[in-house]
Coordinates of C-alpha atoms and ligand atoms in Angstrom, one line a residue:
Chain A
M1 CA -79.5 1.1 67.3
V2 CA -81.4 -2.2 67.3
Q3 CA -81.9 -3.3 70.9
S4 CA -83.9 -6.0 72.3
I5 CA -87.0 -4.9 74.2
E6 CA -88.4 -6.6 77.2
D7 CA -92.1 -6.3 76.2
K8 CA -93.9 -9.6 76.2
R9 CA -96.6 -8.2 73.9
V10 CA -95.8 -6.2 70.8
E11 CA -98.1 -4.8 68.1
T12 CA -96.7 -3.7 64.8
D13 CA -97.3 -3.6 61.1
I14 CA -94.7 -6.0 60.0
C15 CA -92.9 -8.7 62.0
T16 CA -89.7 -9.9 60.5
I17 CA -88.5 -13.3 61.6
G18 CA -84.7 -13.2 61.3
A19 CA -82.4 -10.2 61.8
G20 CA -79.8 -11.2 59.3
P21 CA -78.8 -8.7 56.6
V22 CA -82.0 -9.3 54.6
G23 CA -84.3 -9.0 57.6
L24 CA -82.5 -5.7 58.5
F25 CA -82.8 -4.3 55.0
A26 CA -86.5 -5.2 54.9
V27 CA -87.0 -2.8 57.8
F28 CA -85.5 -0.1 55.7
E29 CA -87.7 -0.7 52.7
A30 CA -90.8 -1.0 54.9
G31 CA -89.7 2.2 56.7
L32 CA -89.6 4.1 53.4
L33 CA -93.3 3.3 53.1
K34 CA -94.0 4.3 56.7
M35 CA -94.6 0.8 57.9
R36 CA -93.4 -0.1 61.4
C37 CA -91.3 -3.2 61.9
H38 CA -90.5 -5.6 64.8
L39 CA -87.5 -8.0 64.4
I40 CA -87.2 -11.3 66.1
D41 CA -84.0 -13.4 66.1
A42 CA -83.0 -16.6 68.0
L43 CA -79.5 -15.2 68.3
P44 CA -78.7 -12.6 71.0
Q45 CA -77.3 -10.3 68.3
I46 CA -78.3 -9.1 64.9
G47 CA -76.6 -9.9 61.7
G48 CA -77.4 -13.5 61.0
Q49 CA -74.7 -15.6 59.3
L50 CA -72.5 -12.5 58.9
S51 CA -72.1 -11.9 62.6
E52 CA -72.3 -15.5 63.7
I53 CA -70.1 -17.2 61.1
Y54 CA -67.8 -14.7 59.3
P55 CA -67.8 -11.3 61.0
K56 CA -64.2 -10.6 60.0
K57 CA -64.3 -11.8 56.4
P58 CA -64.4 -9.3 53.6
I59 CA -67.4 -9.5 51.2
Y60 CA -66.7 -8.4 47.6
D61 CA -70.1 -8.5 45.9
I62 CA -72.0 -5.7 47.7
P63 CA -72.8 -3.1 45.1
G64 CA -70.8 0.1 45.7
Y65 CA -68.4 -1.5 48.2
P66 CA -65.3 -3.0 46.5
D67 CA -64.9 -4.8 49.8
I68 CA -66.5 -4.6 53.2
L69 CA -66.1 -6.7 56.3
A70 CA -69.2 -8.7 57.1
Q71 CA -69.6 -7.1 60.6
D72 CA -69.2 -3.6 59.1
L73 CA -72.0 -4.3 56.6
V74 CA -74.2 -5.3 59.6
N75 CA -73.2 -2.2 61.5
N76 CA -74.0 0.0 58.4
L77 CA -77.4 -1.7 58.0
E78 CA -78.1 -1.0 61.6
Q79 CA -77.3 2.6 61.1
Q80 CA -79.3 2.8 57.9
I81 CA -82.5 1.5 59.6
A82 CA -82.1 3.5 62.8
P83 CA -84.3 6.4 61.6
F84 CA -87.2 4.0 61.5
H85 CA -86.8 2.9 65.1
P86 CA -87.4 -0.8 64.7
T87 CA -88.1 -2.7 67.9
A88 CA -86.6 -6.2 68.4
T89 CA -86.8 -9.3 70.4
L90 CA -83.4 -11.0 70.4
G91 CA -82.4 -14.4 71.8
E92 CA -85.9 -15.8 71.3
R93 CA -87.1 -18.3 68.6
V94 CA -90.4 -17.9 66.9
E95 CA -92.3 -21.1 67.6
E96 CA -95.9 -20.5 66.6
L97 CA -97.4 -18.5 63.8
D98 CA -101.3 -18.3 63.7
R99 CA -103.6 -16.4 61.5
L100 CA -106.3 -14.6 63.4
E101 CA -109.9 -14.1 62.2
D102 CA -109.3 -10.6 60.8
D103 CA -106.4 -12.0 58.7
S104 CA -103.8 -10.5 60.9
F105 CA -101.2 -12.7 62.6
R106 CA -100.0 -13.7 66.1
L107 CA -96.5 -15.0 66.6
Q108 CA -95.2 -16.5 69.7
T109 CA -91.6 -17.2 70.8
N110 CA -90.2 -20.0 73.0
E111 CA -90.1 -17.5 75.8
G112 CA -93.7 -16.5 75.5
T113 CA -93.3 -13.1 73.8
E114 CA -96.4 -12.5 71.5
V115 CA -96.3 -10.3 68.4
F116 CA -99.4 -9.1 66.7
C117 CA -98.9 -7.9 63.1
K118 CA -100.6 -7.4 59.8
V119 CA -97.8 -8.9 57.7
V120 CA -95.1 -11.6 58.5
V121 CA -91.8 -11.5 56.7
I122 CA -89.8 -14.6 57.1
A123 CA -86.1 -13.7 56.6
G124 CA -84.9 -16.8 58.4
G125 CA -81.9 -17.6 56.3
L126 CA -80.7 -21.2 56.8
G127 CA -83.0 -21.5 59.8
C128 CA -82.5 -20.9 63.5
F129 CA -79.0 -21.0 64.8
E130 CA -79.2 -23.8 67.3
P131 CA -76.5 -24.8 69.8
R132 CA -74.4 -27.9 69.2
K133 CA -75.0 -30.1 72.2
P134 CA -72.5 -32.5 73.8
A135 CA -73.6 -36.1 74.2
V136 CA -74.4 -36.1 77.9
E137 CA -77.3 -38.1 79.2
N138 CA -80.4 -36.1 80.5
L139 CA -79.1 -32.9 79.1
E140 CA -82.4 -31.9 77.6
Q141 CA -84.2 -32.5 81.0
Y142 CA -82.1 -29.8 82.6
E143 CA -82.4 -27.2 79.8
G144 CA -83.6 -24.0 81.4
K145 CA -83.0 -25.6 84.8
G146 CA -79.3 -25.0 85.0
I147 CA -78.2 -25.6 81.5
A148 CA -77.7 -22.6 79.1
Y149 CA -76.2 -22.7 75.7
I150 CA -76.5 -19.0 74.8
I151 CA -75.6 -16.3 77.2
K152 CA -78.2 -13.5 76.9
N153 CA -77.9 -11.8 80.2
P154 CA -74.6 -12.5 82.0
E155 CA -75.9 -10.8 85.1
K156 CA -78.0 -13.9 85.7
F157 CA -74.7 -15.7 86.6
R158 CA -73.5 -13.1 89.2
G159 CA -72.4 -14.9 92.4
K160 CA -73.2 -18.4 91.0
K161 CA -71.0 -21.4 90.4
L162 CA -70.5 -22.2 86.7
V163 CA -69.1 -25.0 84.6
L164 CA -68.3 -24.0 81.0
A165 CA -67.3 -26.4 78.3
G166 CA -65.6 -25.7 75.0
G167 CA -62.4 -24.7 73.4
G168 CA -63.3 -22.0 70.9
D169 CA -63.2 -18.2 71.2
S170 CA -66.7 -18.0 72.8
A171 CA -65.7 -20.4 75.5
L172 CA -62.5 -18.4 76.2
D173 CA -64.2 -15.0 76.0
W174 CA -67.1 -16.0 78.3
T175 CA -64.7 -17.6 80.8
L176 CA -62.9 -14.3 81.1
Y177 CA -66.0 -12.3 81.3
L178 CA -67.8 -14.5 83.8
S179 CA -64.8 -15.0 86.0
E180 CA -65.4 -11.4 87.1
L181 CA -69.0 -12.0 88.0
A182 CA -69.4 -15.6 89.2
E183 CA -68.5 -17.1 92.5
E184 CA -66.6 -20.0 90.8
V185 CA -65.9 -20.8 87.2
T186 CA -64.7 -24.2 85.9
L187 CA -63.7 -24.4 82.2
V188 CA -63.6 -27.9 80.7
H189 CA -61.8 -28.4 77.4
R190 CA -61.4 -31.6 75.4
G191 CA -57.9 -30.6 74.2
S192 CA -54.7 -29.8 76.0
T193 CA -54.3 -26.3 74.5
F194 CA -56.5 -23.6 73.1
R195 CA -56.4 -22.6 69.5
G196 CA -58.6 -19.7 69.9
A197 CA -57.4 -16.0 70.0
P198 CA -53.9 -16.3 71.6
D199 CA -54.6 -13.2 73.8
S200 CA -57.7 -14.7 75.4
A201 CA -56.1 -18.1 75.7
E202 CA -53.1 -16.6 77.6
K203 CA -55.4 -14.7 79.9
V204 CA -57.4 -17.9 80.7
M205 CA -54.2 -19.8 81.4
S206 CA -53.0 -17.1 83.7
L207 CA -56.4 -17.0 85.6
A208 CA -56.0 -20.7 86.1
D209 CA -52.4 -20.3 87.4
Q210 CA -53.7 -17.8 89.9
K211 CA -56.4 -20.2 90.9
K212 CA -59.1 -17.7 89.9
I213 CA -60.7 -20.3 87.7
N214 CA -60.6 -24.0 87.7
L215 CA -59.3 -25.3 84.4
Q216 CA -59.8 -28.9 83.3
L217 CA -57.9 -29.8 80.2
N218 CA -58.0 -33.1 78.3
A219 CA -61.4 -33.6 79.9
N220 CA -65.1 -33.7 79.1
V221 CA -68.3 -33.2 81.1
T222 CA -69.6 -36.8 81.1
A223 CA -72.6 -36.6 83.3
I224 CA -74.8 -34.1 85.0
Q225 CA -76.7 -34.5 88.3
G226 CA -79.5 -32.7 89.9
N227 CA -82.8 -32.9 91.6
G228 CA -85.2 -30.9 89.5
M229 CA -82.5 -28.3 89.2
L230 CA -79.0 -29.0 88.1
N231 CA -76.5 -29.2 91.0
A232 CA -73.3 -30.9 89.7
C233 CA -71.3 -31.9 86.7
V234 CA -69.1 -35.0 86.5
I235 CA -65.9 -34.2 84.6
T236 CA -63.8 -37.1 83.3
D237 CA -60.3 -36.8 81.9
K238 CA -58.6 -38.9 79.2
A239 CA -57.2 -41.3 81.8
K240 CA -60.8 -41.9 82.9
N241 CA -60.4 -40.1 86.3
S242 CA -63.6 -38.4 87.3
V243 CA -64.3 -35.5 89.6
T244 CA -67.7 -34.2 90.6
V245 CA -68.0 -30.4 90.6
D246 CA -70.9 -28.7 92.4
T247 CA -72.5 -26.1 90.2
D248 CA -75.5 -23.9 89.6
Y249 CA -75.1 -23.8 85.8
F250 CA -73.6 -25.9 83.0
I251 CA -72.8 -23.8 79.9
P252 CA -71.7 -25.9 76.9
L253 CA -70.3 -23.5 74.2
F254 CA -69.7 -25.6 71.1
G255 CA -70.9 -23.2 68.5
L256 CA -74.2 -23.0 66.6
S257 CA -75.4 -24.5 63.5
P258 CA -78.6 -23.5 61.6
K259 CA -81.6 -25.8 61.5
L260 CA -84.9 -25.0 59.7
G261 CA -86.8 -25.5 63.0
P262 CA -90.4 -24.4 63.5
I263 CA -90.7 -22.8 60.1
A264 CA -91.4 -26.3 58.7
D265 CA -94.6 -26.5 60.7
W266 CA -96.4 -23.3 59.4
N267 CA -98.2 -24.8 56.4
L268 CA -96.0 -23.1 53.9
N269 CA -95.0 -24.7 50.6
L270 CA -91.5 -26.0 51.0
D271 CA -89.0 -27.4 48.6
R272 CA -85.8 -28.9 50.2
N273 CA -86.0 -26.8 53.3
A274 CA -86.7 -23.6 51.5
I275 CA -90.0 -21.7 51.2
V276 CA -91.4 -21.5 47.7
V277 CA -92.3 -17.9 46.8
N278 CA -93.9 -16.0 43.9
T279 CA -91.1 -13.9 42.4
E280 CA -93.6 -11.0 41.7
D281 CA -93.5 -10.0 45.3
Y282 CA -91.9 -12.9 47.3
S283 CA -95.2 -13.9 48.8
T284 CA -95.7 -17.4 50.0
N285 CA -98.8 -19.6 49.5
V286 CA -100.3 -18.0 52.7
P287 CA -101.5 -14.4 52.0
G288 CA -99.8 -11.9 54.2
I289 CA -96.7 -14.1 54.7
Y290 CA -93.6 -13.3 52.7
A291 CA -90.2 -15.1 52.6
I292 CA -87.0 -13.3 51.5
G293 CA -83.3 -14.0 51.6
D294 CA -81.7 -17.4 51.9
I295 CA -84.9 -19.0 53.3
N296 CA -86.8 -18.8 50.0
T297 CA -86.6 -20.6 46.7
Y298 CA -87.7 -20.0 43.2
P299 CA -86.4 -20.9 39.7
G300 CA -82.9 -19.4 39.4
K301 CA -82.6 -18.5 43.1
L302 CA -79.1 -17.4 44.3
K303 CA -78.4 -17.3 48.0
L304 CA -76.7 -13.9 47.9
I305 CA -77.1 -10.9 50.1
L306 CA -77.7 -8.8 47.0
C307 CA -80.6 -10.9 45.9
G308 CA -82.2 -10.7 49.4
F309 CA -82.0 -6.9 49.3
H310 CA -83.9 -6.8 46.0
E311 CA -86.5 -9.3 47.4
A312 CA -87.0 -7.0 50.4
A313 CA -87.8 -4.0 48.2
L314 CA -90.4 -5.9 46.1
M315 CA -91.9 -7.5 49.2
S316 CA -92.4 -4.1 50.9
H317 CA -94.4 -2.6 48.0
S318 CA -96.7 -5.7 48.1
A319 CA -97.0 -5.7 51.9
Y320 CA -98.0 -2.1 51.9
R321 CA -101.3 -2.9 50.3
I322 CA -102.1 -5.3 53.1
V323 CA -100.9 -2.9 55.9
S324 CA -102.7 0.1 54.4
G325 CA -105.9 -1.8 53.7
G326 CA -105.6 -1.9 49.9
K327 CA -103.9 1.3 49.0
K328 CA -101.2 1.3 46.3
P329 CA -97.8 2.5 47.4
S330 CA -96.5 5.6 45.6
F331 CA -93.1 4.9 44.2
K332 CA -90.5 7.6 45.1
Y333 CA -86.8 7.7 44.9
T334 CA -85.0 8.3 48.2
T335 CA -83.3 11.2 46.6
V336 CA -86.7 12.9 46.1
N337 CA -87.8 12.5 49.7
G338 CA -84.4 13.3 51.3
A339 CA -83.1 11.7 54.5
P340 CA -85.4 8.9 55.6
T341 CA -87.6 9.5 58.7
M342 CA -90.6 7.6 60.1
Chain B
M1 CA -60.8 -41.4 31.5
A2 CA -60.5 -44.1 34.1
D3 CA -57.1 -42.7 35.2
D4 CA -58.8 -39.7 36.8
L5 CA -61.4 -41.7 38.7
I6 CA -61.1 -42.8 42.3
T7 CA -63.5 -44.6 44.6
I8 CA -64.4 -43.2 48.1
F9 CA -66.5 -45.3 50.5
V10 CA -69.0 -43.8 52.9
E11 CA -69.6 -46.0 55.9
E12 CA -73.3 -45.8 56.9
E13 CA -74.5 -46.2 60.4
S14 CA -75.3 -49.8 59.7
G15 CA -71.7 -50.4 58.9
E16 CA -72.4 -50.8 55.3
K17 CA -70.1 -49.1 52.9
R18 CA -71.4 -47.2 49.9
A19 CA -69.0 -46.5 47.0
I20 CA -68.9 -43.2 45.3
E21 CA -66.9 -42.7 42.1
A22 CA -65.1 -39.4 42.0
P23 CA -63.1 -37.5 39.4
T24 CA -59.8 -36.2 40.5
D25 CA -59.2 -33.7 37.7
M26 CA -62.0 -31.3 38.6
Q27 CA -60.5 -29.7 41.7
L28 CA -63.4 -30.9 43.8
S29 CA -63.3 -31.2 47.5
L30 CA -64.6 -34.2 49.4
M31 CA -67.4 -31.9 50.8
E32 CA -68.5 -31.1 47.3
L33 CA -68.5 -34.8 46.3
L34 CA -70.6 -35.8 49.4
K35 CA -73.0 -33.0 48.8
A36 CA -73.4 -33.9 45.2
S37 CA -74.1 -37.5 46.3
D38 CA -76.9 -36.3 48.5
Y39 CA -75.3 -36.9 51.8
P40 CA -76.5 -34.7 54.6
V41 CA -73.7 -32.2 54.4
Q42 CA -75.0 -28.6 54.7
A43 CA -71.7 -26.8 53.9
T44 CA -73.1 -23.6 55.3
C45 CA -69.8 -21.7 54.8
G46 CA -69.2 -23.0 51.3
G47 CA -65.9 -24.6 52.1
M48 CA -64.1 -22.1 54.3
A49 CA -63.5 -24.3 57.3
L50 CA -65.9 -22.0 59.2
C51 CA -69.0 -24.1 59.9
A52 CA -68.0 -27.7 60.5
T53 CA -71.2 -28.9 58.8
C54 CA -68.9 -31.1 56.6
H55 CA -67.3 -32.9 59.6
V56 CA -66.1 -36.4 58.6
E57 CA -63.9 -39.1 60.1
V58 CA -61.4 -40.9 58.0
V59 CA -61.9 -44.5 59.0
E60 CA -59.5 -46.0 56.5
G61 CA -57.0 -44.4 54.2
D62 CA -53.6 -42.9 53.9
D63 CA -52.5 -41.7 57.4
S64 CA -51.7 -38.3 56.0
Y65 CA -55.4 -37.7 55.5
K66 CA -56.2 -38.4 59.1
E67 CA -54.4 -35.3 60.2
A68 CA -56.3 -32.1 60.1
T69 CA -54.7 -28.8 58.9
D70 CA -54.4 -25.7 61.1
P71 CA -57.6 -24.0 60.0
E72 CA -59.5 -27.2 60.5
L73 CA -58.1 -27.7 63.9
D74 CA -59.2 -24.2 64.9
M75 CA -62.8 -25.1 63.9
L76 CA -62.7 -28.7 65.2
D77 CA -61.6 -27.4 68.6
T78 CA -64.9 -25.7 69.0
L79 CA -67.0 -28.9 68.6
P80 CA -68.3 -31.2 71.3
E81 CA -67.3 -34.5 69.7
V82 CA -64.3 -35.1 67.5
T83 CA -62.0 -38.1 66.9
D84 CA -58.3 -38.3 66.2
A85 CA -59.2 -38.8 62.5
S86 CA -61.7 -35.9 62.3
R87 CA -61.5 -33.8 59.2
L88 CA -63.5 -31.1 57.5
A89 CA -64.3 -32.6 54.1
C90 CA -64.2 -29.2 52.5
Q91 CA -60.5 -29.0 53.2
M92 CA -59.7 -32.4 51.4
R93 CA -59.2 -32.0 47.7
L94 CA -59.9 -35.2 45.8
A95 CA -56.6 -36.8 44.8
D96 CA -55.4 -40.1 43.5
D97 CA -54.0 -41.2 46.8
M98 CA -57.5 -41.0 48.3
D99 CA -58.6 -44.0 46.2
G100 CA -60.3 -46.5 48.5
M101 CA -60.6 -44.2 51.5
V102 CA -63.5 -44.9 53.9
V103 CA -65.1 -42.0 55.6
R104 CA -67.9 -41.7 58.1
I105 CA -70.0 -38.5 58.2
L106 CA -70.0 -37.0 61.7
A107 CA -72.0 -33.9 60.8
K108 CA -75.3 -35.8 60.5
E109 CA -76.8 -34.3 63.6
E110 CA -76.4 -30.9 62.0
C111 CA -79.2 -31.6 59.6
S112 CA -82.8 -31.1 60.5
Ligands
LIG1 C1 -68.8 -18.1 55.2 C2 -69.8 -17.4 54.4 C3 -69.5 -16.5 53.4 C4 -70.4 -15.9 52.6 N1 -70.0 -15.0 51.6 C5 -71.0 -14.3 50.9 C6 -70.6 -13.3 50.0 O1 -69.4 -13.1 49.7 N2 -71.6 -12.6 49.3 C7 -72.9 -12.9 49.5 O2 -73.8 -12.2 48.9 N3 -73.3 -13.8 50.4 C8 -72.4 -14.5 51.1 N4 -72.8 -15.5 52.0 C9 -74.2 -15.8 52.1 C10 -74.9 -14.7 53.0 O3 -74.3 -14.7 54.3 C11 -76.3 -15.1 53.1 O4 -76.9 -15.0 51.8 C12 -77.1 -14.1 54.0 O5 -76.6 -14.2 55.3 C13 -78.6 -14.3 54.0 O6 -79.2 -13.4 54.8 P1 -80.6 -13.7 55.5 O7 -80.9 -12.4 56.2 O8 -81.5 -14.2 54.5 O9 -80.3 -14.9 56.5 P2 -79.3 -15.2 57.7 O10 -78.1 -14.3 57.6 O11 -79.1 -16.6 57.7 O12 -80.1 -14.7 59.0 C14 -81.3 -15.4 59.3 C15 -81.6 -15.2 60.8 O13 -82.9 -15.8 61.1 C16 -82.9 -16.3 62.4 N5 -84.0 -17.3 62.5 C17 -84.3 -18.3 61.6 N6 -85.5 -18.9 62.0 C18 -85.9 -18.3 63.2 C19 -87.0 -18.4 64.1 N7 -87.9 -19.4 63.9 N8 -87.1 -17.6 65.1 C20 -86.1 -16.6 65.3 N9 -85.1 -16.4 64.5 C21 -85.0 -17.2 63.4 C22 -81.5 -17.0 62.5 O14 -81.2 -17.1 63.8 C23 -80.6 -16.0 61.7 O15 -80.0 -15.1 62.5 C24 -71.8 -16.2 52.8 C25 -72.2 -17.1 53.8 C26 -71.2 -17.7 54.6 C27 -71.7 -18.6 55.7
LIG2 S1 -68.2 -26.5 54.5 FE1 -68.0 -25.3 56.2 S2 -66.4 -26.1 57.3 FE2 -66.5 -27.3 55.5

């Protein structure tokens, strides 16, 4: 299964930016040609839009599947690429992309992970999923110093005081989960009820009744305080009454929305937030960098999973020449070679 | 046919209102209209009330349009800032009684 590794330095043949369906299938196509892949995604889980936006919706236009739930498709892709043992860095955003003297590449994430590779495949979809941020003064100043928008490693919060904000499923689910670990959990929600999964909402309400969590309804976090590190949140209700709650972390959970992000700074030809590619092999204007899936554009482009899969196959055959130092890939049906192995 | 045309106004940050003419006989949603008029509406989910990148506020218009439907409320509940007249434009099908409506686009910050 695709699991995030802790290594801060990775060497591989192909680095795929984005672990959405198209990035995942690129690992498969590359694997058939014995190329090694490393995946990076800003989200803590694989699956891109499918897992983040519509995991429970059925998709009807995947060839061979009259219908398949988005998350099931992701699970199947994960299983399909398992024989190729891809490595992954999840929950980190690729910030820098440099070309080295020998024409290979070095990528760096926001958390300092470096990946060295011969080919870069950008399968970045609509861009990086970035957290929606509440309008609270000085929020940015405390990011990484007590403010977290994505929970990568819940253990970090063991024994701590936490203030969570939000009213959706993720706010409810994390409140339940973290109430077991943390010393104190306060959940702040703008509304008076929760519309998320009724089961989780009920459990949150009952934890509040038992005073196991502190629930602040009809309220918002209106200010944060700290001294280098965050140490308190000011919570204000609709009647403008404020309380100050001491805390180690403030975790706003207001969902994610995709932004093109750093991809715009990599000297690639862009057209309306998409990377212009050559449809012969989905290469970009920079040799060795390919773009596949929703992130690319060309005459007639359709943003469909199906099209991204096709692009991944053509990309792999072209990338093979770079990875192998000029050799031409031999084209073989998977039925000829039998079950895929690395 | 003028009968099938309405005018929707988009209030810019400056307070200025820009008029958009819209047909009501094409089953278009307000999201589709805003997108076609080059407003910064990403509509990531294609109109399924799943992404909130088409979040608008109905500033002036028939009161019935200031109330969000159930699937919208589910989505709006997850956002940091909403108003009492917040709507997801993809859930508003263009209709004759929307003539003269004034909306403000609240999803702007979603666009890079
Ligand atoms: C509600 C909805 C319904 C849909 N229904 C269908 C359908 O029925 N059929 C169909 O074919 N398609 C459908 N689509 C479209 C389909 O989901 C996309 O075409 C598909 O997700 C594209 O896959 P991708 O791998 O290119 O990108 P994505 O799925 O967007 O994945 C890209 C990943 O790249 C990551 N990323 C981007 N930049 C960086 C960076 N700098 N560093 C690290 N990570 C980065 C992002 O975090 C993201 O996880 C639907 C989409 C939505 C939202
Ligand atoms: S387009 Fe996604 S919620 Fe309206």
